[in-house]
């Protein structure tokens, strides 16, 4: 969903002013708020449930890098939609999510705040792109070079099997 939002965000920003541009933004914002809800649920789940241990062959620095980059991605995944919501609020743009639910404002109408939030939204985007290059590169490095289970254990049902084996 997030990779799709990168594309949708860019297309919406660069689209010529028209009713279609507004529609693209309504989709961008609606899906963005949906992502915010899903990420908050995921964080609650992550904090209350066990996760499979990293493979034994991983060095301390690799474990630290994995944990830090995952944590930073969670921060970015929350801050991206929140900063978008601040842009929308500061612009005082009346928004109905999916054309149905009125989104309340979380910031006062303010042009300067709007520009700052736009800068934050854009900067976070590039930070997330950099983190994802590292992340996806690492996933394929584990799979193709180290040949461990990191990538394949993302498949449904795998965690249950691993836990059973551990218990
Ligand atoms: C995970 C969620 C989101 C992602 C990954 C995302 C990504 C992007 C990207 C890549 C752009 C184009 C680059 C830029 O100008 O920053 C953009 C623009 C924009 N996004 Fe989002 N976005 C998300 C959520 C939201 C939400 C929830 C809202 C509003 C409720 C929103 C409002 C906007 C606006 C107003 C722009 C245009 C900013 C400008 O003109 O500079 N975004 N977004
Ligand atoms: C081609 C795309 C992607 C691949 C191949 C991939 C691969 C993986 C793999 C294999 C793991 C599991 C690591 C483990 O079992 O310990 C993982 C975890 C994770 N991925 Fe991705 N990923 C991709 C895209 C993304 C995207 C777009 C995001 C969000 C921006 C993301 C965020 C995360 C996070 C936060 C974790 C840590 C989960 C946790 O421990 O709670 N990934 N990814």
mmCIF file of C-alpha atoms and ligand atoms in Angstrom:
data_model
loop_
_atom_site.group_PDB
_atom_site.id
_atom_site.type_symbol
_atom_site.label_atom_id
_atom_site.label_comp_id
_atom_site.label_asym_id
_atom_site.label_seq_id
_atom_site.Cartn_x
_atom_site.Cartn_y
_atom_site.Cartn_z
ATOM 1 C CA UNK A 1 0.000 0.000 0.000
ATOM 2 C CA UNK A 2 2.816 2.378 0.903
ATOM 3 C CA UNK A 3 4.696 1.780 -2.364
ATOM 4 C CA UNK A 4 1.422 2.463 -4.226
ATOM 5 C CA UNK A 5 1.013 5.684 -2.220
ATOM 6 C CA UNK A 6 4.430 6.906 -3.355
ATOM 7 C CA UNK A 7 3.230 6.662 -6.963
ATOM 8 C CA UNK A 8 -0.216 8.102 -6.228
ATOM 9 C CA UNK A 9 1.325 11.039 -4.296
ATOM 10 C CA UNK A 10 3.658 11.946 -7.150
ATOM 11 C CA UNK A 11 0.991 11.584 -9.819
ATOM 12 C CA UNK A 12 -1.475 13.718 -7.802
ATOM 13 C CA UNK A 13 1.122 16.461 -7.160
ATOM 14 C CA UNK A 14 2.194 16.644 -10.832
ATOM 15 C CA UNK A 15 -1.274 16.279 -12.383
ATOM 16 C CA UNK A 16 -2.632 19.456 -14.078
ATOM 17 C CA UNK A 17 -5.278 21.269 -12.033
ATOM 18 C CA UNK A 18 -8.591 19.536 -12.847
ATOM 19 C CA UNK A 19 -11.412 17.602 -11.130
ATOM 20 C CA UNK A 20 -9.295 14.435 -11.692
ATOM 21 C CA UNK A 21 -6.434 15.978 -9.668
ATOM 22 C CA UNK A 22 -8.838 16.575 -6.762
ATOM 23 C CA UNK A 23 -10.096 12.976 -7.069
ATOM 24 C CA UNK A 24 -6.524 11.618 -7.057
ATOM 25 C CA UNK A 25 -5.873 13.580 -3.863
ATOM 26 C CA UNK A 26 -9.071 12.309 -2.221
ATOM 27 C CA UNK A 27 -7.892 8.739 -2.941
ATOM 28 C CA UNK A 28 -4.353 9.550 -1.752
ATOM 29 C CA UNK A 29 -5.614 11.003 1.518
ATOM 30 C CA UNK A 30 -8.279 8.335 2.107
ATOM 31 C CA UNK A 31 -5.834 5.470 1.571
ATOM 32 C CA UNK A 32 -3.243 7.388 3.657
ATOM 33 C CA UNK A 33 -5.571 7.595 6.679
ATOM 34 C CA UNK A 34 -6.436 3.897 6.198
ATOM 35 C CA UNK A 35 -2.695 3.145 6.306
ATOM 36 C CA UNK A 36 -2.385 5.205 9.514
ATOM 37 C CA UNK A 37 -5.101 3.079 11.185
ATOM 38 C CA UNK A 38 -3.527 -0.169 9.941
ATOM 39 C CA UNK A 39 -0.032 0.881 11.101
ATOM 40 C CA UNK A 40 -1.331 1.783 14.588
ATOM 41 C CA UNK A 41 -3.049 -1.632 14.790
ATOM 42 C CA UNK A 42 0.163 -3.289 13.596
ATOM 43 C CA UNK A 43 2.230 -1.458 16.252
ATOM 44 C CA UNK A 44 -0.239 -2.516 18.979
ATOM 45 C CA UNK A 45 0.014 -6.111 17.705
ATOM 46 C CA UNK A 46 3.828 -5.908 17.492
ATOM 47 C CA UNK A 47 4.080 -4.648 21.089
ATOM 48 C CA UNK A 48 1.822 -7.342 22.517
ATOM 49 C CA UNK A 49 2.898 -10.412 20.539
ATOM 50 C CA UNK A 50 6.124 -12.383 20.090
ATOM 51 C CA UNK A 51 8.082 -12.105 16.846
ATOM 52 C CA UNK A 52 10.291 -14.835 15.383
ATOM 53 C CA UNK A 53 13.930 -14.548 16.496
ATOM 54 C CA UNK A 54 16.548 -13.442 13.972
ATOM 55 C CA UNK A 55 18.801 -16.223 12.640
ATOM 56 C CA UNK A 56 21.744 -17.190 14.880
ATOM 57 C CA UNK A 57 24.342 -16.390 12.216
ATOM 58 C CA UNK A 58 23.536 -12.649 12.389
ATOM 59 C CA UNK A 59 26.207 -10.443 13.998
ATOM 60 C CA UNK A 60 25.339 -7.918 16.717
ATOM 61 C CA UNK A 61 25.734 -4.976 14.306
ATOM 62 C CA UNK A 62 23.398 -6.648 11.812
ATOM 63 C CA UNK A 63 20.750 -7.210 14.491
ATOM 64 C CA UNK A 64 21.065 -3.577 15.614
ATOM 65 C CA UNK A 65 20.788 -2.336 12.036
ATOM 66 C CA UNK A 66 17.706 -4.526 11.423
ATOM 67 C CA UNK A 67 15.965 -3.372 14.635
ATOM 68 C CA UNK A 68 16.867 0.290 14.153
ATOM 69 C CA UNK A 69 15.756 0.387 10.518
ATOM 70 C CA UNK A 70 12.471 -1.397 11.350
ATOM 71 C CA UNK A 71 11.809 1.072 14.190
ATOM 72 C CA UNK A 72 12.609 4.040 11.907
ATOM 73 C CA UNK A 73 10.243 2.658 9.263
ATOM 74 C CA UNK A 74 7.463 2.427 11.858
ATOM 75 C CA UNK A 75 8.124 6.065 12.880
ATOM 76 C CA UNK A 76 8.046 7.154 9.211
ATOM 77 C CA UNK A 77 4.883 5.107 8.556
ATOM 78 C CA UNK A 78 3.087 7.018 11.341
ATOM 79 C CA UNK A 79 4.581 10.441 10.596
ATOM 80 C CA UNK A 80 3.870 10.297 6.829
ATOM 81 C CA UNK A 81 0.067 10.172 7.111
ATOM 82 C CA UNK A 82 0.075 12.480 10.158
ATOM 83 C CA UNK A 83 2.049 15.165 8.297
ATOM 84 C CA UNK A 84 -0.320 14.721 5.332
ATOM 85 C CA UNK A 85 -3.252 15.225 7.681
ATOM 86 C CA UNK A 86 -1.608 18.416 9.011
ATOM 87 C CA UNK A 87 -1.187 19.718 5.401
ATOM 88 C CA UNK A 88 -4.866 19.075 4.769
ATOM 89 C CA UNK A 89 -5.914 20.713 8.053
ATOM 90 C CA UNK A 90 -3.646 23.762 7.661
ATOM 91 C CA UNK A 91 -4.979 24.204 4.098
ATOM 92 C CA UNK A 92 -8.473 23.916 5.644
ATOM 93 C CA UNK A 93 -9.461 21.607 2.789
ATOM 94 C CA UNK A 94 -12.863 20.016 3.506
ATOM 95 C CA UNK A 95 -12.172 16.307 3.068
ATOM 96 C CA UNK A 96 -14.511 13.347 3.068
ATOM 97 C CA UNK A 97 -12.607 10.051 3.222
ATOM 98 C CA UNK A 98 -13.663 7.903 0.259
ATOM 99 C CA UNK A 99 -16.289 10.615 -0.308
ATOM 100 C CA UNK A 100 -18.099 9.443 2.871
ATOM 101 C CA UNK A 101 -16.543 10.283 6.246
ATOM 102 C CA UNK A 102 -15.674 13.885 7.135
ATOM 103 C CA UNK A 103 -12.043 14.084 8.323
ATOM 104 C CA UNK A 104 -11.687 16.513 11.275
ATOM 105 C CA UNK A 105 -8.872 19.095 11.281
ATOM 106 C CA UNK A 106 -5.911 18.425 13.592
ATOM 107 C CA UNK A 107 -4.250 21.833 13.055
ATOM 108 C CA UNK A 108 -5.418 25.434 12.578
ATOM 109 C CA UNK A 109 -5.772 26.959 9.093
ATOM 110 C CA UNK A 110 -2.330 28.480 8.517
ATOM 111 C CA UNK A 111 -0.417 28.935 5.212
ATOM 112 C CA UNK A 112 3.060 28.842 6.856
ATOM 113 C CA UNK A 113 2.195 25.653 8.754
ATOM 114 C CA UNK A 114 0.907 24.134 5.516
ATOM 115 C CA UNK A 115 4.268 24.756 3.756
ATOM 116 C CA UNK A 116 6.195 23.356 6.728
ATOM 117 C CA UNK A 117 4.026 20.226 6.800
ATOM 118 C CA UNK A 118 4.518 19.825 3.018
ATOM 119 C CA UNK A 119 8.280 19.956 3.557
ATOM 120 C CA UNK A 120 8.037 17.351 6.344
ATOM 121 C CA UNK A 121 5.828 15.103 4.156
ATOM 122 C CA UNK A 122 8.290 15.335 1.253
ATOM 123 C CA UNK A 123 11.402 14.841 3.460
ATOM 124 C CA UNK A 124 9.852 11.805 5.157
ATOM 125 C CA UNK A 125 9.112 10.388 1.738
ATOM 126 C CA UNK A 126 12.811 10.503 0.765
ATOM 127 C CA UNK A 127 13.884 9.136 4.157
ATOM 128 C CA UNK A 128 11.457 6.233 3.727
ATOM 129 C CA UNK A 129 12.740 5.621 0.185
ATOM 130 C CA UNK A 130 16.322 5.381 1.539
ATOM 131 C CA UNK A 131 15.236 3.053 4.369
ATOM 132 C CA UNK A 132 13.327 0.878 1.909
ATOM 133 C CA UNK A 133 16.308 0.554 -0.424
ATOM 134 C CA UNK A 134 18.292 -0.763 2.549
ATOM 135 C CA UNK A 135 15.347 -2.907 3.706
ATOM 136 C CA UNK A 136 14.482 -4.567 0.391
ATOM 137 C CA UNK A 137 18.184 -4.935 -0.461
ATOM 138 C CA UNK A 138 18.732 -6.691 2.901
ATOM 139 C CA UNK A 139 15.714 -8.989 2.340
ATOM 140 C CA UNK A 140 17.139 -10.180 -0.986
ATOM 141 C CA UNK A 141 20.684 -10.385 0.407
ATOM 142 C CA UNK A 142 19.360 -12.785 3.092
ATOM 143 C CA UNK A 143 17.452 -14.800 0.534
ATOM 144 C CA UNK A 144 19.933 -15.011 -2.356
ATOM 145 C CA UNK A 145 23.344 -14.711 -0.694
ATOM 146 C CA UNK A 146 22.923 -15.900 2.923
ATOM 147 C CA UNK A 147 20.132 -18.316 1.906
ATOM 148 C CA UNK A 148 18.302 -18.116 5.251
ATOM 149 C CA UNK A 149 14.549 -18.137 6.023
ATOM 150 C CA UNK A 150 14.084 -14.367 6.566
ATOM 151 C CA UNK A 151 12.213 -13.719 3.320
ATOM 152 C CA UNK A 152 10.262 -16.973 3.054
ATOM 153 C CA UNK A 153 9.061 -16.832 6.658
ATOM 154 C CA UNK A 154 6.972 -13.772 5.701
ATOM 155 C CA UNK A 155 4.636 -16.224 3.927
ATOM 156 C CA UNK A 156 1.326 -16.932 5.737
ATOM 157 C CA UNK A 157 1.456 -19.827 8.206
ATOM 158 C CA UNK A 158 5.253 -19.855 8.481
ATOM 159 C CA UNK A 159 5.418 -18.082 11.867
ATOM 160 C CA UNK A 160 3.032 -20.631 13.365
ATOM 161 C CA UNK A 161 5.256 -23.473 12.164
ATOM 162 C CA UNK A 162 8.399 -21.776 13.514
ATOM 163 C CA UNK A 163 6.752 -21.197 16.899
ATOM 164 C CA UNK A 164 5.619 -24.805 17.135
ATOM 165 C CA UNK A 165 9.183 -25.905 16.396
ATOM 166 C CA UNK A 166 10.516 -23.498 19.098
ATOM 167 C CA UNK A 167 7.946 -24.665 21.722
HETATM 168 C C1 LIG B 1 1.541 6.392 4.321
HETATM 169 C C2 LIG B 1 0.885 7.439 3.907
HETATM 170 C C3 LIG B 1 1.339 8.422 2.868
HETATM 171 C C4 LIG B 1 2.369 8.365 1.956
HETATM 172 C C5 LIG B 1 3.393 7.256 1.755
HETATM 173 C C6 LIG B 1 2.320 9.618 1.194
HETATM 174 C C7 LIG B 1 3.193 9.949 0.162
HETATM 175 C C8 LIG B 1 3.153 11.122 -0.564
HETATM 176 C C9 LIG B 1 4.033 11.458 -1.649
HETATM 177 C C10 LIG B 1 5.143 10.568 -2.193
HETATM 178 C C11 LIG B 1 3.700 12.703 -2.105
HETATM 179 C C12 LIG B 1 4.361 13.475 -3.249
HETATM 180 C C13 LIG B 1 5.602 14.135 -2.792
HETATM 181 C C14 LIG B 1 5.351 15.296 -1.871
HETATM 182 O O1 LIG B 1 4.982 16.380 -2.361
HETATM 183 O O2 LIG B 1 5.503 15.138 -0.648
HETATM 184 C C15 LIG B 1 2.592 13.175 -1.300
HETATM 185 C C16 LIG B 1 1.975 14.410 -1.419
HETATM 186 C C17 LIG B 1 0.890 14.820 -0.669
HETATM 187 N N1 LIG B 1 0.237 14.081 0.291
HETATM 188 FE FE1 LIG B 1 0.747 12.245 0.958
HETATM 189 N N2 LIG B 1 1.280 10.390 1.660
HETATM 190 C C18 LIG B 1 0.647 9.705 2.668
HETATM 191 C C19 LIG B 1 -0.453 10.110 3.383
HETATM 192 C C20 LIG B 1 -1.135 11.303 3.205
HETATM 193 C C21 LIG B 1 -2.312 11.718 3.945
HETATM 194 C C22 LIG B 1 -3.009 10.882 5.021
HETATM 195 C C23 LIG B 1 -2.656 12.960 3.492
HETATM 196 C C24 LIG B 1 -3.788 13.878 3.905
HETATM 197 C C25 LIG B 1 -4.803 13.566 4.704
HETATM 198 C C26 LIG B 1 -1.690 13.325 2.457
HETATM 199 C C27 LIG B 1 -1.688 14.518 1.763
HETATM 200 C C28 LIG B 1 -0.790 14.861 0.802
HETATM 201 C C29 LIG B 1 -0.777 16.170 0.143
HETATM 202 C C30 LIG B 1 -1.747 17.331 0.415
HETATM 203 C C31 LIG B 1 0.281 16.136 -0.768
HETATM 204 C C32 LIG B 1 0.740 17.286 -1.693
HETATM 205 C C33 LIG B 1 1.818 18.043 -0.974
HETATM 206 C C34 LIG B 1 2.408 19.149 -1.823
HETATM 207 O O3 LIG B 1 1.702 19.752 -2.634
HETATM 208 O O4 LIG B 1 3.629 19.410 -1.627
HETATM 209 N N3 LIG B 1 -0.788 12.293 2.306
HETATM 210 N N4 LIG B 1 2.280 12.172 -0.375
HETATM 211 C C1 LIG B 2 9.643 -5.721 -1.924
HETATM 212 C C2 LIG B 2 9.259 -5.205 -0.784
HETATM 213 C C3 LIG B 2 9.588 -5.744 0.582
HETATM 214 C C4 LIG B 2 10.255 -6.892 0.972
HETATM 215 C C5 LIG B 2 10.855 -7.985 0.092
HETATM 216 C C6 LIG B 2 10.262 -6.895 2.412
HETATM 217 C C7 LIG B 2 10.810 -7.905 3.198
HETATM 218 C C8 LIG B 2 10.687 -7.992 4.563
HETATM 219 C C9 LIG B 2 11.059 -9.145 5.362
HETATM 220 C C10 LIG B 2 11.636 -10.444 4.794
HETATM 221 C C11 LIG B 2 10.782 -8.863 6.649
HETATM 222 C C12 LIG B 2 10.879 -9.829 7.842
HETATM 223 C C13 LIG B 2 12.058 -9.742 8.696
HETATM 224 C C14 LIG B 2 11.951 -10.805 9.798
HETATM 225 O O1 LIG B 2 11.302 -11.832 9.603
HETATM 226 O O2 LIG B 2 12.531 -10.568 10.859
HETATM 227 C C15 LIG B 2 10.250 -7.516 6.696
HETATM 228 C C16 LIG B 2 9.872 -6.850 7.832
HETATM 229 C C17 LIG B 2 9.464 -5.527 7.863
HETATM 230 N N1 LIG B 2 9.143 -4.738 6.776
HETATM 231 FE FE1 LIG B 2 9.405 -5.270 4.843
HETATM 232 N N2 LIG B 2 9.643 -5.762 2.874
HETATM 233 C C18 LIG B 2 9.208 -5.033 1.801
HETATM 234 C C19 LIG B 2 8.542 -3.830 1.828
HETATM 235 C C20 LIG B 2 8.282 -3.101 2.961
HETATM 236 C C21 LIG B 2 7.636 -1.806 2.970
HETATM 237 C C22 LIG B 2 7.123 -1.049 1.750
HETATM 238 C C23 LIG B 2 7.594 -1.418 4.278
HETATM 239 C C24 LIG B 2 7.044 -0.150 4.878
HETATM 240 C C25 LIG B 2 7.360 1.049 4.518
HETATM 241 C C26 LIG B 2 8.209 -2.466 5.090
HETATM 242 C C27 LIG B 2 8.378 -2.432 6.451
HETATM 243 C C28 LIG B 2 8.783 -3.493 7.225
HETATM 244 C C29 LIG B 2 8.872 -3.465 8.673
HETATM 245 C C30 LIG B 2 8.568 -2.260 9.576
HETATM 246 C C31 LIG B 2 9.308 -4.739 9.077
HETATM 247 C C32 LIG B 2 9.566 -5.215 10.505
HETATM 248 C C33 LIG B 2 8.394 -5.982 11.011
HETATM 249 C C34 LIG B 2 8.487 -6.209 12.506
HETATM 250 O O3 LIG B 2 9.451 -6.815 12.966
HETATM 251 O O4 LIG B 2 7.561 -5.750 13.197
HETATM 252 N N3 LIG B 2 8.602 -3.465 4.242
HETATM 253 N N4 LIG B 2 10.195 -7.018 5.408
#
